Each structure stands twice: as structure tokens, then as C-alpha cells.
Amino acid sequence: MTATTTYAREPRFTLILRACLASPRCYWVLLALYLVGHVLLRLWASPNLGENDVQEAVAAQSWQWGYFPRNPPLFTWLLMGTYQVLGVSVLAHAVLKYSLLGALYTFAYLSGRRLLSTPTLAALSAWSLTLLSSLGWTIHTAFTHTLMLMVLIFAMLWAALRLVERRRLLNYVVFGACVGLGFLAKYSFFLFLIPLLVAMATQRQLRSALIDWRMLVALCVGAALFAPHGIWMATARFDFVTFLAQVQHVDADHSYAGDLALGFEDLALEALIFLSPFILIFAAFFCTEARKTGAPMTPWARATALIPLVSVSVLALEIFIVRATHFELRYLACALLVLPLVLFQWLDRRERSERRLHLYSVSVFAAGFIVFGGIAGRALFDVRECHRCVEEMPFASLYAAVRNAGFDGGTIITSDADAGGNMRLGFPEARVISAGYFIHQPPRGANGQCLIVWNARRQGDSLPEQVSAYLRHIGATAPEGGPTYVDALMRHSAERMDRFGYWLLPGYDSDCQRR
């Protein structure tokens, strides 16, 4: 359907924006500027690693088939590779994150080009992802594995579109690779893959691509990619059932009816949070199009519309069967990430106002600038109210004090990943053990020293119990003497102090054993 023009003369800005949205080259230029801008903003905001990044820095010290059983290893492997190029640094984390975000917008745009009639709608569909709360804000302050999951969701859809369009063996290999990589990104990937396959199976024109001998090749490729980590999982002795029960609060002491009410309430609330403010802005600009008769739905339009319905139905079944009462946003990503593309296919089948499209696009870009300013403001003013305050901790003062105390390498034991991940920045050659987020790391041998570090502002001056428990676990005796403390102003603050405790253990080797 073609868009309807509601006025003749338009401001120059409107003409420039419309021409830019209609140009694939302009999309890639804007995307590059968006990503580079956020990388520079991240490097300016703090020299410290923040939420989630600290855990990955602790994990990414050696190549292993698995690290922590609750998360697959793909993101950690990519971070290890980035470290090889850029060193253990905030820059490495920022470049990896925004490269993955760029891949997400790339696959979203390429999928839109195959499903929507114009480059303008494809671009707006992709940029609309910035209006989802997780991608508009949270992605810049957190998320590692969940970002990887989102990339593979759109990569999987793109691979499926290519597969149906042209059934070459290479396309089946790519399809299978996306399956394997999806499960290496996040185990919850099945909440997108199963609905995608079910939706394709309901459409005769798409179903035939699944019933093809080359699909066995795709399955073999996916299984081969996942198999080494799958074997590691089998030996990890991790109780996934109990873990999922804890995450989804299925052991809450309520009646069955009470659990159903809590479950559906949380599912609806999380879905609204995930889709905001996109769903509100889209409805505000295009609700009148609902009264217009649309062209018939294509097979892919029906299939993509089914994906969110099937995925949400699976989550609803969890409420009925296992009495789940809590759903994390990553589950909603599998179910709802493609909803902007679904709604733009709905809009594509109807006559629409060019003016409303323009105003919607202005809203999208305005939201992007607001988020950019919000992140800058958070970096400057969050120190006043923050509790965890990882980005504001004065680690540079801690690095200097530890070096002056004589530590030049070996093993650093920290009470949590916040300290552990950031100690890796100051001492990239040292082995870091986080007692609160333990990832097995190979022993370092006799050469070197043993250092204990913790944040005394949050955990007190005495040796944290996590560290004491880890020392008992490895058979190390209690150290003699006492710790040293470092007091320093938090970044962006002239009043608020932070406090670290560190203990360089004399007579201990780099495995924290007495010499």
C-alpha cells in the first residue's frame, strides 16, 4: 500500500529525514554514528566496568567449554577474542557490546527489507527497537548474554527468510549455525526457536522449506556447534530445575489460584515494561489505521504475527503447570522482540499518512537523543544516590596502593565480581578469583603473590565470609597480620567516600598456599 501525502509544502528537515529513511546507505551511516557515539559516551562515563561486564571479565581469563552453568559461553568467547585485540580494558567491553548491538540492528533491518515494501518502513521498524525499554536504556547500562540472545533472534529470523526465499544448501547451513549459536548465547533461545518453527509450519508456503532433507544438515550443524558445551553442561553438576524454580519464584507459599494471579500479573507487567514506550507511541500515531481495510496478509506476515502469540502461550503454560510467578525480561525478548516488525507489516498493508510516519520517525530519533543525555546525566549525578556504585568506585587509588605495597602479579581473591572484574583492568596478567562469583581458573604455580581485595564500604572492614570460605575450600590457612585500607573520594563526588580493604599475604604463593 502506498502512503498518502496530507500536505504539499514541507520543511527542509522533513524532506531530509524522509530522504534519509528511504536510503539504505543513510541507514548504515546513521547506525555507525549511533554506535560510535555510544562507544565514546561509555568511555567518557566511567573507566570502570559496570553491571554484568564485571562478571564476564572474571570469566574471560581462559578458554573453556563452559564457565558458569546458568549462562552459555558464546559472549565470553567473543570477549576473550576482543581482549586479544584490544587488551583487558573498558574499550574492549564497549567495542564488543556495540558491535553486537550493531549486528542486532543489521539483522533487524535486513529482515525488514525482505518483509516490508519500502526501505523507509524497514528502517523505521529497525529503529523502533530503540523504543523498547531493554534496547533503549537497559542495554547501555547492563546486559551481556541477553544482548547476544537478541542478536541471534533476528539472525535466526533473517536466516529463515533466506531459507524460504532460496533453498540452497548454504542457507540451510546458515540456518543450522544460527540454531547452535542461539543456544550458545542463551538457553532461553528455545522460547523463540520453537514459536518460529511452529509459525512456519502453519503456513503451507513456508512449511515445505522445513520438510526438506537439507534440514538434517542444518540440525547437524547446530548440534555440532553446541555439542562441546553440552557435554560440559552434563558434567557441571548444576541443578537447572532448582535454579529455574528460584528465578521464576515457583516455590512461593500461595494457593494455586493466587499463584495464577501473580503469574499473569507479572507476565502482563513485564510485557508492558518491555514494550514501553514503543507500543504507546506506535498506537498514538497509527491507531486510526486500524479502521482501514488492509491488504491480505502474506504467509510471512501471518507467521511473524504468530511468533509472539506462541511464545507468550508457552510462558502462560508455565504459570499453569509449574506455577511460575516471575518472568525476567530476557524471556520477553524471545516473545516480543519481533513485535515492532509485526506491527510495521500490519501498517504496510494499509494506506497511511506520510505526516504521521514523519512525526513517528521524529519521535524515534528524539527518544534516542533523550537516552543519550540520560546516560550522560546518570554518569554525572548517580553518585549521589547509588548503593552499588561500581562505575563510581575509585579503583585507580586502589591500584596505586596495591602496587606501592609490592604486589606485582599472581592471584587476586575478591569477595565479589564488582571488585574482581575491575581488578582485572589494573592487573590484566594476574589471575582473579571472585569468591562470590566463582569461575574455575587454572592454577598459576609458585611464582607470584596472593592478594585479597574487597569493598569495605559495602562489606565492612573484616574479611568477608565469601573470602574466608574460599580460603578454607582451597585449604589455605588463615593469614597473619591484618589488612590495609584505602579511602578515596568517589568519582564525580567532592564529599562521598569509598573504602577498600586489601591484604597482601606474606609467605603465600600465587595459588594462595604457604610457600
Coordinates of C-alpha atoms in Angstrom, one line a residue:
M1 CA 0.0 0.0 0.0
T2 CA 1.3 3.5 -0.7
A3 CA 1.4 6.3 1.8
T4 CA -0.9 9.2 1.4
T5 CA 0.5 12.8 1.5
T6 CA -1.6 15.2 3.6
Y7 CA 0.2 18.4 2.6
A8 CA 2.1 19.9 -0.2
R9 CA 4.9 22.1 1.1
E10 CA 7.2 20.5 3.7
P11 CA 10.1 21.9 5.8
R12 CA 13.6 21.1 4.7
F13 CA 14.2 19.0 7.8
T14 CA 11.2 16.8 6.8
L15 CA 12.5 16.3 3.3
I16 CA 16.0 15.5 4.6
L17 CA 14.7 13.0 7.1
R18 CA 12.3 11.3 4.6
A19 CA 15.1 11.0 2.1
C20 CA 17.5 9.6 4.7
L21 CA 15.0 7.0 5.8
A22 CA 14.4 6.0 2.2
S23 CA 18.1 5.5 1.6
P24 CA 19.8 2.2 2.7
R25 CA 23.2 4.0 2.7
C26 CA 21.9 6.6 5.1
Y27 CA 20.6 3.8 7.4
W28 CA 24.1 2.4 7.7
V29 CA 25.7 5.8 8.2
L30 CA 23.2 6.7 11.0
L31 CA 23.8 3.3 12.6
A32 CA 27.6 3.8 12.5
L33 CA 27.2 7.2 14.1
Y34 CA 24.8 5.9 16.7
L35 CA 27.2 3.1 17.7
V36 CA 30.4 5.2 17.7
G37 CA 28.6 7.9 19.7
H38 CA 27.6 5.4 22.4
V39 CA 31.1 3.9 22.5
L40 CA 32.6 7.3 23.1
L41 CA 29.9 8.1 25.7
R42 CA 30.7 4.8 27.5
L43 CA 34.4 5.6 27.6
W44 CA 33.7 9.1 28.9
A45 CA 31.2 7.9 31.5
S46 CA 33.5 5.7 33.6
P47 CA 36.9 4.0 33.4
N48 CA 35.3 1.1 35.5
L49 CA 33.5 -2.0 34.4
G50 CA 29.8 -1.9 35.4
E51 CA 27.0 -4.4 35.9
N52 CA 27.3 -7.7 34.1
D53 CA 30.6 -6.7 32.5
V54 CA 32.4 -7.4 35.8
Q55 CA 31.2 -11.0 35.8
E56 CA 32.3 -11.5 32.2
A57 CA 35.8 -10.0 33.0
V58 CA 36.2 -12.6 35.8
A59 CA 35.1 -15.4 33.5
A60 CA 37.1 -14.4 30.4
Q61 CA 40.6 -15.4 31.7
S62 CA 40.9 -18.8 29.9
W63 CA 39.3 -20.7 27.1
Q64 CA 36.9 -23.2 28.4
W65 CA 33.8 -25.1 27.1
G66 CA 31.7 -23.5 29.8
Y67 CA 32.1 -21.0 32.6
F68 CA 29.1 -20.6 34.9
P69 CA 26.3 -23.1 34.3
R70 CA 23.4 -20.6 34.3
N71 CA 24.9 -18.9 31.1
P72 CA 26.3 -20.4 27.9
P73 CA 29.8 -19.3 26.8
L74 CA 29.4 -17.5 23.5
F75 CA 29.6 -14.0 24.8
T76 CA 32.6 -14.9 27.0
W77 CA 34.4 -16.4 24.0
L78 CA 33.8 -13.2 22.0
L79 CA 35.1 -11.2 24.9
M80 CA 38.2 -13.4 25.1
G81 CA 38.8 -12.7 21.4
T82 CA 38.3 -9.0 21.8
Y83 CA 40.8 -9.0 24.7
Q84 CA 43.3 -10.5 22.3
V85 CA 43.0 -7.4 20.1
L86 CA 42.2 -4.5 22.4
G87 CA 43.6 -5.8 25.7
V88 CA 41.7 -6.2 29.0
S89 CA 40.0 -2.8 29.0
V90 CA 36.8 -0.9 29.1
L91 CA 37.3 -0.2 25.4
A92 CA 37.2 -4.0 24.7
H93 CA 33.9 -4.3 26.5
A94 CA 32.4 -1.2 24.8
V95 CA 33.5 -2.3 21.3
L96 CA 32.1 -5.8 21.8
K97 CA 28.8 -4.6 23.2
Y98 CA 28.2 -2.0 20.4
S99 CA 29.4 -4.3 17.7
L100 CA 26.7 -6.8 18.9
L101 CA 24.2 -4.0 19.1
G102 CA 25.1 -3.1 15.5
A103 CA 24.6 -6.7 14.4
L104 CA 21.2 -6.7 16.0
Y105 CA 20.1 -3.6 14.1
T106 CA 21.7 -5.0 10.9
F107 CA 19.7 -8.2 11.1
A108 CA 16.5 -6.3 12.0
Y109 CA 16.9 -4.0 9.0
L110 CA 17.7 -6.9 6.6
S111 CA 14.7 -8.8 7.8
G112 CA 12.6 -5.7 7.3
R113 CA 13.8 -5.2 3.8
R114 CA 12.6 -8.7 3.0
L115 CA 9.2 -8.3 4.7
L116 CA 8.3 -4.7 4.1
S117 CA 7.5 -2.9 0.9
T118 CA 9.8 0.1 1.3
P119 CA 13.3 0.9 2.8
T120 CA 11.6 3.6 4.9
L121 CA 9.4 1.1 6.7
A122 CA 12.3 -1.3 7.1
A123 CA 14.4 1.5 8.6
L124 CA 11.6 2.7 11.0
S125 CA 10.9 -0.9 12.0
A126 CA 14.6 -1.4 13.0
W127 CA 15.0 2.0 14.7
S128 CA 11.8 1.3 16.6
L129 CA 13.8 -1.2 18.7
T130 CA 15.3 1.8 20.4
L131 CA 11.8 2.5 21.9
L132 CA 11.8 -0.9 23.7
S133 CA 12.9 -0.3 27.3
S134 CA 15.5 -3.0 27.2
L135 CA 17.2 -1.7 24.0
G136 CA 16.5 2.0 24.6
W137 CA 18.0 2.2 28.0
T138 CA 19.0 -1.1 29.8
I139 CA 21.2 -2.3 27.0
H140 CA 23.5 0.6 27.6
T141 CA 23.8 0.0 31.4
A142 CA 23.7 -3.7 31.6
F143 CA 23.1 -6.9 29.5
T144 CA 25.7 -9.2 28.0
H145 CA 24.3 -12.6 27.3
T146 CA 20.8 -11.1 26.8
L147 CA 22.2 -8.8 24.1
M148 CA 23.8 -11.8 22.4
L149 CA 20.3 -13.6 22.6
M150 CA 18.6 -10.6 20.9
V151 CA 21.2 -10.7 18.1
L152 CA 20.6 -14.4 17.4
I153 CA 16.8 -13.9 17.5
F154 CA 16.9 -11.5 14.5
A155 CA 19.7 -13.5 12.9
M156 CA 17.5 -16.6 13.1
L157 CA 14.6 -14.8 11.5
W158 CA 16.8 -13.5 8.8
A159 CA 18.2 -17.0 8.1
A160 CA 14.7 -18.4 8.0
L161 CA 13.7 -15.7 5.4
R162 CA 16.7 -16.6 3.3
L163 CA 15.9 -20.3 3.6
V164 CA 12.4 -19.9 2.3
E165 CA 13.4 -17.5 -0.4
R166 CA 16.0 -19.8 -1.8
R167 CA 16.6 -23.3 -0.6
R168 CA 20.3 -23.6 -1.2
L169 CA 22.4 -25.9 1.0
L170 CA 24.4 -22.9 2.2
N171 CA 21.2 -21.3 3.5
Y172 CA 20.4 -24.5 5.5
V173 CA 23.9 -24.4 6.9
V174 CA 23.5 -20.8 8.0
F175 CA 20.1 -21.7 9.5
G176 CA 21.6 -24.5 11.5
A177 CA 24.5 -22.3 12.6
C178 CA 22.0 -19.8 14.0
V179 CA 20.3 -22.5 15.9
G180 CA 23.6 -23.7 17.5
L181 CA 24.8 -20.2 18.2
G182 CA 21.4 -19.2 19.6
F183 CA 21.7 -21.9 22.3
L184 CA 25.3 -20.9 23.0
A185 CA 24.0 -17.3 23.5
K186 CA 21.2 -18.1 26.0
Y187 CA 19.4 -21.3 26.9
S188 CA 16.1 -19.4 26.7
F189 CA 16.6 -19.2 22.9
F190 CA 14.1 -22.1 22.6
L191 CA 11.4 -19.6 23.5
F192 CA 11.9 -18.0 20.1
L193 CA 13.1 -21.0 18.0
I194 CA 10.1 -23.2 18.9
P195 CA 7.5 -20.5 18.1
L196 CA 9.3 -19.7 14.9
L197 CA 9.2 -23.3 13.7
V198 CA 5.6 -23.7 14.8
A199 CA 4.6 -20.5 13.0
M200 CA 6.4 -21.5 9.8
A201 CA 4.8 -25.0 10.0
T202 CA 1.3 -23.4 9.9
Q203 CA 1.9 -21.8 6.5
R204 CA 1.9 -24.1 3.5
Q205 CA 4.3 -21.8 1.6
L206 CA 6.8 -21.9 4.4
R207 CA 6.3 -25.4 5.7
S208 CA 7.8 -27.0 2.7
A209 CA 11.2 -25.4 3.5
L210 CA 11.2 -27.3 6.8
I211 CA 10.3 -30.6 5.3
D212 CA 13.5 -30.9 3.3
W213 CA 16.4 -33.4 3.6
R214 CA 18.8 -30.5 3.9
M215 CA 17.1 -29.6 7.2
L216 CA 19.0 -32.6 8.6
V217 CA 22.2 -30.9 7.6
A218 CA 21.1 -27.8 9.4
L219 CA 20.3 -29.8 12.6
C220 CA 23.7 -31.5 12.4
V221 CA 25.4 -28.1 12.1
G222 CA 23.5 -26.7 15.1
A223 CA 24.2 -29.8 17.2
A224 CA 27.9 -29.8 16.3
L225 CA 28.3 -26.2 17.4
F226 CA 26.5 -26.8 20.7
A227 CA 27.9 -30.3 21.5
P228 CA 31.1 -29.4 23.3
H229 CA 29.3 -27.1 25.6
G230 CA 26.5 -29.5 26.0
I231 CA 29.0 -32.2 27.2
W232 CA 30.4 -29.7 29.6
M233 CA 26.9 -29.0 30.9
A234 CA 26.4 -32.7 31.6
T235 CA 29.4 -32.7 33.8
A236 CA 28.8 -29.4 35.5
R237 CA 26.5 -30.9 38.2
F238 CA 24.3 -27.9 38.2
D239 CA 20.6 -28.2 39.2
F240 CA 18.9 -26.3 36.4
V241 CA 15.4 -27.3 37.7
T242 CA 16.0 -25.8 41.1
F243 CA 17.7 -22.7 39.5
L244 CA 14.7 -22.1 37.2
A245 CA 12.3 -22.6 40.2
Q246 CA 14.2 -19.9 42.1
V247 CA 14.3 -17.5 39.2
Q248 CA 10.6 -17.8 38.5
H249 CA 9.6 -17.9 42.2
V250 CA 7.7 -21.2 41.8
D251 CA 8.2 -22.1 45.4
A252 CA 6.2 -19.2 46.8
D253 CA 3.8 -20.1 49.5
H254 CA 0.5 -19.2 47.9
S255 CA -2.7 -21.0 46.8
Y256 CA -2.8 -22.3 43.2
A257 CA -5.3 -19.5 42.3
G258 CA -3.0 -17.0 44.0
D259 CA 0.0 -18.2 42.0
L260 CA -2.0 -18.0 38.8
A261 CA -3.0 -14.4 39.6
L262 CA 0.6 -13.4 40.5
G263 CA 2.0 -15.2 37.4
F264 CA -0.3 -13.5 34.9
E265 CA 0.0 -10.1 36.6
D266 CA 3.8 -10.3 36.4
L267 CA 3.8 -11.6 32.8
A268 CA 1.5 -8.7 31.8
L269 CA 3.5 -6.1 33.7
E270 CA 6.9 -7.3 32.3
A271 CA 5.5 -7.4 28.8
L272 CA 4.3 -3.8 29.2
I273 CA 7.7 -2.7 30.6
F274 CA 9.5 -4.5 27.7
L275 CA 7.3 -2.9 25.0
S276 CA 7.3 0.6 26.5
P277 CA 7.3 3.2 25.3
F278 CA 7.2 1.8 21.7
I279 CA 3.7 0.3 22.0
L280 CA 2.3 3.6 23.3
I281 CA 3.9 5.8 20.7
F282 CA 3.0 3.5 17.8
A283 CA -0.6 3.4 19.0
A284 CA -0.7 7.2 19.4
F285 CA 0.4 7.8 15.8
F286 CA -1.2 4.9 13.9
C287 CA -4.4 3.9 15.8
T288 CA -6.6 5.5 13.1
E289 CA -5.1 3.0 10.6
A290 CA -6.9 0.2 12.5
R291 CA -10.2 1.4 11.0
K292 CA -8.9 1.0 7.4
T293 CA -9.2 -2.2 5.5
G294 CA -5.8 -3.8 4.9
A295 CA -4.5 -5.9 2.1
P296 CA -4.4 -9.7 2.7
M297 CA -1.7 -11.0 4.9
T298 CA 1.3 -12.7 3.3
P299 CA 2.4 -16.1 4.7
W300 CA 5.3 -14.4 6.5
A301 CA 3.0 -11.7 7.9
R302 CA 0.9 -14.5 9.4
A303 CA 3.9 -16.4 10.6
T304 CA 5.7 -13.5 12.3
A305 CA 2.4 -12.5 14.0
L306 CA 2.1 -16.0 15.4
I307 CA 5.6 -15.9 17.0
P308 CA 4.8 -13.6 19.9
L309 CA 1.4 -15.4 20.4
V310 CA 3.0 -18.9 20.6
S311 CA 5.9 -17.7 22.8
V312 CA 3.7 -15.9 25.3
S313 CA 1.4 -19.0 25.3
V314 CA 4.5 -21.1 26.4
L315 CA 5.1 -18.7 29.2
A316 CA 1.5 -18.8 30.2
L317 CA 1.7 -22.6 30.3
E318 CA 4.5 -22.3 32.8
I319 CA 2.1 -20.4 35.0
F320 CA -0.5 -23.2 34.8
I321 CA 1.9 -26.1 35.1
V322 CA 4.8 -25.1 37.3
R323 CA 3.1 -22.1 39.0
A324 CA 5.7 -19.6 37.8
T325 CA 5.1 -16.2 39.3
H326 CA 8.1 -14.2 37.9
F327 CA 9.3 -13.7 34.4
E328 CA 12.6 -12.0 33.6
L329 CA 12.9 -9.5 30.6
R330 CA 15.0 -11.9 28.6
Y331 CA 12.1 -14.3 28.4
L332 CA 10.0 -11.4 27.0
A333 CA 12.8 -10.7 24.5
C334 CA 12.2 -14.1 22.9
A335 CA 8.5 -13.4 22.7
L336 CA 8.2 -9.8 21.9
L337 CA 11.4 -8.6 20.2
V338 CA 9.9 -9.0 16.7
L339 CA 6.7 -7.2 17.6
P340 CA 7.8 -3.9 16.0
L341 CA 8.4 -5.8 12.8
V342 CA 5.0 -7.4 13.1
L343 CA 3.2 -4.1 13.6
F344 CA 5.0 -2.5 10.7
Q345 CA 3.9 -5.3 8.4
W346 CA 0.4 -4.6 9.7
L347 CA 0.9 -0.9 8.8
D348 CA 2.4 -1.8 5.4
R349 CA -0.9 -3.4 4.3
R350 CA -2.8 -0.2 4.9
E351 CA -2.9 3.3 3.5
R352 CA -1.1 5.6 5.9
S353 CA -0.4 9.2 6.4
E354 CA 3.0 10.4 5.4
R355 CA 2.8 13.1 8.0
R356 CA 2.2 10.6 10.8
L357 CA 5.1 8.5 9.6
H358 CA 7.3 11.6 9.7
L359 CA 6.2 12.6 13.2
Y360 CA 6.7 9.0 14.4
S361 CA 10.3 9.0 13.0
V362 CA 11.0 12.3 14.7
S363 CA 9.8 10.7 18.0
V364 CA 12.1 7.7 17.5
F365 CA 15.2 9.9 17.0
A366 CA 14.2 12.3 19.8
A367 CA 14.0 9.3 22.1
G368 CA 17.5 8.3 21.1
F369 CA 18.8 11.8 22.0
I370 CA 17.0 11.7 25.3
V371 CA 18.6 8.4 26.2
F372 CA 22.0 9.7 25.2
G373 CA 21.5 12.7 27.5
G374 CA 20.1 10.5 30.3
I375 CA 23.2 8.2 30.2
A376 CA 25.4 11.3 30.5
G377 CA 23.3 12.6 33.4
R378 CA 23.5 9.3 35.1
A379 CA 27.3 9.3 34.9
L380 CA 27.4 12.7 36.4
F381 CA 24.8 12.6 39.1
D382 CA 24.1 8.9 40.0
V383 CA 26.9 9.0 42.6
R384 CA 24.6 11.0 44.9
E385 CA 22.1 8.1 45.4
C386 CA 23.8 4.9 44.2
H387 CA 24.4 2.0 46.5
R388 CA 26.4 -0.5 44.4
C389 CA 28.2 2.4 42.7
V390 CA 30.5 0.3 40.6
E391 CA 31.0 2.9 38.0
E392 CA 31.9 5.5 40.7
M393 CA 34.4 3.4 42.7
P394 CA 37.9 5.0 42.8
F395 CA 39.7 1.9 41.6
A396 CA 42.7 3.9 40.4
S397 CA 43.5 4.7 44.0
L398 CA 43.3 1.0 44.9
Y399 CA 45.6 0.1 42.0
A400 CA 48.2 2.6 43.1
A401 CA 48.1 1.5 46.8
V402 CA 48.4 -2.2 45.9
R403 CA 51.4 -1.6 43.6
N404 CA 53.0 0.5 46.3
A405 CA 52.5 -2.4 48.7
G406 CA 54.6 -4.5 46.4
F407 CA 52.1 -6.6 44.5
D408 CA 53.4 -7.3 41.1
G409 CA 51.5 -10.4 40.0
G410 CA 50.0 -13.7 41.0
T411 CA 46.4 -14.3 42.2
I412 CA 43.9 -11.7 43.4
I413 CA 41.0 -13.1 45.5
T414 CA 38.0 -10.8 45.7
S415 CA 34.7 -11.0 47.6
D416 CA 32.5 -10.3 44.6
A417 CA 32.7 -9.8 40.8
D418 CA 32.5 -6.0 41.1
A419 CA 36.0 -5.8 42.6
G420 CA 37.2 -8.9 40.7
G421 CA 36.2 -7.6 37.2
N422 CA 37.7 -4.2 37.9
M423 CA 40.9 -5.6 39.4
R424 CA 41.5 -7.3 36.0
L425 CA 41.7 -3.8 34.4
G426 CA 44.5 -2.8 36.8
F427 CA 46.3 -6.2 36.7
P428 CA 45.5 -7.9 33.5
E429 CA 48.2 -10.5 33.9
A430 CA 47.1 -11.6 37.3
R431 CA 44.6 -14.4 37.9
V432 CA 41.5 -13.1 39.6
I433 CA 39.2 -15.3 41.7
S434 CA 35.8 -13.9 42.7
A435 CA 34.7 -15.8 45.8
G436 CA 31.1 -14.5 45.2
Y437 CA 31.0 -15.5 41.5
F438 CA 33.3 -18.4 41.3
I439 CA 34.6 -19.4 37.9
H440 CA 37.3 -22.2 37.9
Q441 CA 40.6 -20.8 36.6
P442 CA 43.8 -22.8 36.0
P443 CA 46.4 -22.7 38.8
R444 CA 49.2 -20.2 38.4
G445 CA 52.2 -22.1 40.0
A446 CA 54.6 -20.9 42.7
N447 CA 55.8 -17.7 41.1
G448 CA 53.8 -14.7 42.2
Q449 CA 51.9 -13.5 45.2
C450 CA 48.4 -13.7 46.8
L451 CA 46.3 -10.7 47.3
I452 CA 42.9 -10.3 48.9
V453 CA 40.7 -7.3 48.0
W454 CA 37.1 -6.3 48.9
N455 CA 34.9 -3.2 49.1
A456 CA 34.9 -2.3 52.8
R457 CA 32.2 0.4 52.3
R458 CA 29.7 -2.3 51.4
Q459 CA 31.0 -5.3 53.3
G460 CA 32.7 -3.9 56.4
D461 CA 36.4 -3.9 57.5
S462 CA 36.6 -7.5 58.5
L463 CA 37.5 -10.2 56.0
P464 CA 34.3 -11.1 54.1
E465 CA 32.8 -14.5 54.7
Q466 CA 33.0 -15.4 51.0
V467 CA 36.7 -14.9 51.0
S468 CA 37.2 -16.9 54.3
A469 CA 35.0 -19.7 52.9
Y470 CA 37.1 -19.8 49.7
L471 CA 40.4 -19.9 51.6
R472 CA 39.0 -22.8 53.6
H473 CA 37.9 -24.5 50.4
I474 CA 41.4 -24.5 48.9
G475 CA 43.0 -25.5 52.2
A476 CA 44.7 -22.2 52.9
T477 CA 45.4 -21.3 56.5
A478 CA 44.2 -18.0 57.9
P479 CA 46.6 -15.2 57.1
E480 CA 48.5 -13.5 59.8
G481 CA 48.6 -9.8 60.4
G482 CA 45.9 -7.6 59.1
P483 CA 44.5 -5.8 56.1
T484 CA 45.3 -2.3 54.8
Y485 CA 42.5 0.1 53.9
V486 CA 42.3 2.7 51.1
D487 CA 39.9 5.6 51.5
A488 CA 39.3 7.8 48.4
L489 CA 36.6 10.1 47.1
M490 CA 34.2 8.5 44.6
R491 CA 34.3 9.7 41.1
H492 CA 32.1 12.8 40.4
S493 CA 31.8 13.5 44.1
A494 CA 33.6 16.0 46.3
E495 CA 32.1 14.5 49.5
R496 CA 31.2 10.8 49.3
M497 CA 34.0 8.5 50.2
D498 CA 34.6 4.9 49.2
R499 CA 36.7 2.4 51.2
F500 CA 38.6 -0.7 50.1
G501 CA 40.4 -3.3 52.1
Y502 CA 43.3 -5.3 50.8
W503 CA 45.6 -7.9 52.3
L504 CA 48.9 -8.9 50.6
L505 CA 49.6 -12.2 52.2
P506 CA 53.3 -12.6 53.0
G507 CA 54.8 -16.1 52.5
Y508 CA 52.0 -17.2 50.2
D509 CA 52.5 -18.2 46.5
S510 CA 50.3 -17.4 43.5
D511 CA 47.9 -20.3 44.4
C512 CA 47.4 -18.7 47.8
Q513 CA 49.2 -21.6 49.5
R514 CA 52.1 -21.2 52.0
R515 CA 55.4 -21.5 50.4

